[in-house]
PDB file of C-alpha atoms in Angstrom:
ATOM      1  CA  MET A   1     -30.364   4.193  -6.818  1.00  0.00           C
ATOM      2  CA  HIS A   2     -31.095   3.470  -3.106  1.00  0.00           C
ATOM      3  CA  MET A   3     -28.365   3.039  -0.630  1.00  0.00           C
ATOM      4  CA  THR A   4     -29.116  -0.624  -0.127  1.00  0.00           C
ATOM      5  CA  ASP A   5     -28.852  -1.228  -4.026  1.00  0.00           C
ATOM      6  CA  VAL A   6     -25.331   0.561  -3.683  1.00  0.00           C
ATOM      7  CA  LYS A   7     -24.330  -1.581  -0.796  1.00  0.00           C
ATOM      8  CA  GLU A   8     -25.440  -4.813  -2.515  1.00  0.00           C
ATOM      9  CA  THR A   9     -23.707  -3.895  -5.700  1.00  0.00           C
ATOM     10  CA  LEU A  10     -20.428  -2.931  -3.735  1.00  0.00           C
ATOM     11  CA  ALA A  11     -20.638  -6.126  -1.736  1.00  0.00           C
ATOM     12  CA  GLY A  12     -20.763  -8.297  -4.937  1.00  0.00           C
ATOM     13  CA  LEU A  13     -18.038  -6.479  -6.720  1.00  0.00           C
ATOM     14  CA  LEU A  14     -15.770  -6.547  -3.602  1.00  0.00           C
ATOM     15  CA  SER A  15     -16.411 -10.404  -3.461  1.00  0.00           C
ATOM     16  CA  GLU A  16     -15.335 -10.677  -7.141  1.00  0.00           C
ATOM     17  CA  LEU A  17     -12.240  -8.693  -6.414  1.00  0.00           C
ATOM     18  CA  ARG A  18     -11.360 -10.678  -3.306  1.00  0.00           C
ATOM     19  CA  ARG A  19     -11.832 -13.944  -5.068  1.00  0.00           C
ATOM     20  CA  GLY A  20      -9.326 -12.884  -7.588  1.00  0.00           C
ATOM     21  CA  THR A  21      -6.651 -11.999  -5.131  1.00  0.00           C
ATOM     22  CA  ILE A  22      -7.014 -14.725  -2.578  1.00  0.00           C
ATOM     23  CA  VAL A  23      -4.744 -17.257  -4.610  1.00  0.00           C
ATOM     24  CA  MET A  24      -1.842 -14.719  -4.287  1.00  0.00           C
ATOM     25  CA  GLY A  25      -2.568 -14.112  -0.647  1.00  0.00           C
ATOM     26  CA  VAL A  26      -2.361 -17.756  -0.020  1.00  0.00           C
ATOM     27  CA  LEU A  27       0.708 -18.414  -1.983  1.00  0.00           C
ATOM     28  CA  SER A  28       2.526 -15.515  -0.295  1.00  0.00           C
ATOM     29  CA  GLN A  29       2.079 -17.179   2.996  1.00  0.00           C
ATOM     30  CA  LEU A  30       3.449 -20.489   2.122  1.00  0.00           C
ATOM     31  CA  ALA A  31       7.207 -20.008   1.798  1.00  0.00           C
ATOM     32  CA  GLU A  32       7.077 -21.827   5.288  1.00  0.00           C
ATOM     33  CA  PRO A  33       4.814 -24.741   6.005  1.00  0.00           C
ATOM     34  CA  GLN A  34       1.348 -23.829   7.136  1.00  0.00           C
ATOM     35  CA  TYR A  35      -1.669 -26.044   7.943  1.00  0.00           C
ATOM     36  CA  GLY A  36      -5.146 -24.808   6.977  1.00  0.00           C
ATOM     37  CA  TYR A  37      -6.202 -23.255  10.215  1.00  0.00           C
ATOM     38  CA  SER A  38      -2.951 -21.611  10.790  1.00  0.00           C
ATOM     39  CA  LEU A  39      -3.202 -20.134   7.298  1.00  0.00           C
ATOM     40  CA  VAL A  40      -6.736 -18.777   8.005  1.00  0.00           C
ATOM     41  CA  SER A  41      -5.576 -17.122  11.057  1.00  0.00           C
ATOM     42  CA  LEU A  42      -2.303 -15.664   9.436  1.00  0.00           C
ATOM     43  CA  LEU A  43      -4.253 -14.242   6.528  1.00  0.00           C
ATOM     44  CA  GLU A  44      -6.897 -12.805   9.018  1.00  0.00           C
ATOM     45  CA  GLU A  45      -4.090 -11.150  10.852  1.00  0.00           C
ATOM     46  CA  LYS A  46      -2.971  -9.412   7.741  1.00  0.00           C
ATOM     47  CA  GLY A  47      -6.381  -8.192   6.832  1.00  0.00           C
ATOM     48  CA  ILE A  48      -7.462 -10.924   4.337  1.00  0.00           C
ATOM     49  CA  ALA A  49     -10.569 -12.835   5.659  1.00  0.00           C
ATOM     50  CA  VAL A  50     -10.831 -16.312   4.220  1.00  0.00           C
ATOM     51  CA  GLU A  51     -13.431 -18.849   5.156  1.00  0.00           C
ATOM     52  CA  PRO A  52     -12.214 -22.307   5.777  1.00  0.00           C
ATOM     53  CA  GLY A  53     -14.829 -23.557   3.218  1.00  0.00           C
ATOM     54  CA  THR A  54     -12.967 -21.456   0.639  1.00  0.00           C
ATOM     55  CA  LEU A  55      -9.477 -22.128   1.716  1.00  0.00           C
ATOM     56  CA  TYR A  56      -9.327 -26.026   1.815  1.00  0.00           C
ATOM     57  CA  PRO A  57     -10.733 -26.533  -1.663  1.00  0.00           C
ATOM     58  CA  LEU A  58      -8.298 -23.948  -2.906  1.00  0.00           C
ATOM     59  CA  LEU A  59      -5.378 -25.547  -1.194  1.00  0.00           C
ATOM     60  CA  ARG A  60      -6.370 -28.863  -2.714  1.00  0.00           C
ATOM     61  CA  ARG A  61      -6.705 -27.386  -6.125  1.00  0.00           C
ATOM     62  CA  LEU A  62      -3.297 -25.632  -5.789  1.00  0.00           C
ATOM     63  CA  GLU A  63      -1.686 -28.987  -4.701  1.00  0.00           C
ATOM     64  CA  LYS A  64      -3.248 -30.635  -7.701  1.00  0.00           C
ATOM     65  CA  GLN A  65      -1.812 -27.934  -9.934  1.00  0.00           C
ATOM     66  CA  GLU A  66       1.547 -28.803  -8.308  1.00  0.00           C
ATOM     67  CA  LEU A  67       1.997 -25.306  -6.937  1.00  0.00           C
ATOM     68  CA  LEU A  68       2.079 -26.733  -3.451  1.00  0.00           C
ATOM     69  CA  GLU A  69       3.448 -29.652  -1.668  1.00  0.00           C
ATOM     70  CA  SER A  70       1.831 -31.196   1.410  1.00  0.00           C
ATOM     71  CA  ARG A  71       2.843 -33.513   4.317  1.00  0.00           C
ATOM     72  CA  TRP A  72       1.023 -34.882   7.200  1.00  0.00           C
ATOM     73  CA  ASP A  73       2.307 -34.270  10.719  1.00  0.00           C
ATOM     74  CA  THR A  74       0.985 -36.990  13.038  1.00  0.00           C
ATOM     75  CA  ASN A  75       3.184 -36.031  15.991  1.00  0.00           C
ATOM     76  CA  GLU A  76       0.390 -33.945  17.674  1.00  0.00           C
ATOM     77  CA  SER A  77      -2.805 -35.602  18.988  1.00  0.00           C
ATOM     78  CA  ARG A  78      -4.624 -34.197  15.931  1.00  0.00           C
ATOM     79  CA  PRO A  79      -2.833 -34.956  12.656  1.00  0.00           C
ATOM     80  CA  ARG A  80      -2.288 -31.940  10.398  1.00  0.00           C
ATOM     81  CA  LYS A  81      -1.791 -31.408   6.791  1.00  0.00           C
ATOM     82  CA  TYR A  82       0.992 -28.758   6.251  1.00  0.00           C
ATOM     83  CA  TYR A  83       1.327 -27.109   2.877  1.00  0.00           C
ATOM     84  CA  LEU A  84       4.399 -25.373   1.376  1.00  0.00           C
ATOM     85  CA  LEU A  85       5.129 -23.874  -2.013  1.00  0.00           C
ATOM     86  CA  SER A  86       6.617 -26.202  -4.514  1.00  0.00           C
ATOM     87  CA  GLU A  87       9.574 -25.212  -6.822  1.00  0.00           C
ATOM     88  CA  LEU A  88       6.962 -24.614  -9.351  1.00  0.00           C
ATOM     89  CA  GLY A  89       4.814 -22.691  -6.992  1.00  0.00           C
ATOM     90  CA  LYS A  90       7.708 -20.454  -6.195  1.00  0.00           C
ATOM     91  CA  GLN A  91       8.369 -19.677  -9.813  1.00  0.00           C
ATOM     92  CA  VAL A  92       4.665 -19.037 -10.560  1.00  0.00           C
ATOM     93  CA  PHE A  93       4.209 -16.869  -7.461  1.00  0.00           C
ATOM     94  CA  ALA A  94       7.199 -14.774  -8.497  1.00  0.00           C
ATOM     95  CA  GLU A  95       5.465 -14.240 -12.010  1.00  0.00           C
ATOM     96  CA  LEU A  96       2.207 -13.433 -10.369  1.00  0.00           C
ATOM     97  CA  GLN A  97       3.897 -10.785  -8.143  1.00  0.00           C
ATOM     98  CA  GLN A  98       5.406  -9.112 -11.207  1.00  0.00           C
ATOM     99  CA  GLU A  99       1.931  -9.136 -13.010  1.00  0.00           C
ATOM    100  CA  TRP A 100       0.393  -7.860  -9.914  1.00  0.00           C
ATOM    101  CA  ARG A 101       2.631  -5.024  -9.624  1.00  0.00           C
ATOM    102  CA  LYS A 102       2.159  -4.089 -13.257  1.00  0.00           C
ATOM    103  CA  LEU A 103      -1.649  -4.326 -12.744  1.00  0.00           C
ATOM    104  CA  VAL A 104      -1.582  -2.153  -9.667  1.00  0.00           C
ATOM    105  CA  ALA A 105       0.575   0.330 -11.338  1.00  0.00           C
ATOM    106  CA  SER A 106      -1.783   0.433 -14.463  1.00  0.00           C
ATOM    107  CA  MET A 107      -4.991   0.748 -12.183  1.00  0.00           C
ATOM    108  CA  GLU A 108      -3.328   3.638 -10.158  1.00  0.00           C
ATOM    109  CA  GLY A 109      -2.696   5.500 -13.433  1.00  0.00           C
ATOM    110  CA  LEU A 110      -6.327   4.901 -14.696  1.00  0.00           C
ATOM    111  CA  MET A 111      -7.686   5.994 -11.113  1.00  0.00           C
ATOM    112  CA  ASN A 112      -5.511   9.027 -10.880  1.00  0.00           C
ATOM    113  CA  GLU A 113      -6.443  10.402 -14.417  1.00  0.00           C
ATOM    114  CA  PRO A 114      -8.846  13.413 -14.225  1.00  0.00           C
ATOM    115  CA  GLU A 115     -12.427  12.828 -15.117  1.00  0.00           C
ATOM    116  CA  GLY A 116     -12.970  12.324 -18.789  1.00  0.00           C
ATOM    117  CA  GLY A 117      -9.616  10.507 -19.135  1.00  0.00           C
ATOM    118  CA  ASP A 118      -7.572  13.261 -20.716  1.00  0.00           C
ATOM    119  CA  ARG A 119      -4.216  14.185 -18.842  1.00  0.00           C
ATOM    120  CA  ASP A 120      -3.319  17.260 -20.619  1.00  0.00           C
ATOM    121  CA  GLY A 121      -6.795  18.977 -20.793  1.00  0.00           C
ATOM    122  CA  THR A 122      -7.206  18.490 -24.522  1.00  0.00           C
ATOM    123  CA  ARG A 123      -9.844  16.063 -26.002  1.00  0.00           C
TER     124      ARG A 123
END
């Protein structure tokens, strides 16, 4: 396999992995109200790059699923829509965190196994 093939394959797999974790990243930052661009910046500061074109549809979907509440702030010269976890969103996020921790622990166990998958040296 050529190095460009490896890079392309890796880029695609990383994209899939990020897509699966972005919801949790977004929910984790909405205990306090945030508007779209502030959320993009906040996530980026914390090492999670999210394009606005990805974030805004996700925010709308999470609001439709009643995980987020929103309100418009028209006090500034430019109106901004702020998002915040709903009560349902807080409950769902807490459950997702538990599932995430279990998944990470399981994956750590898998990745720390010796090659061949046998821990005690027998087959």
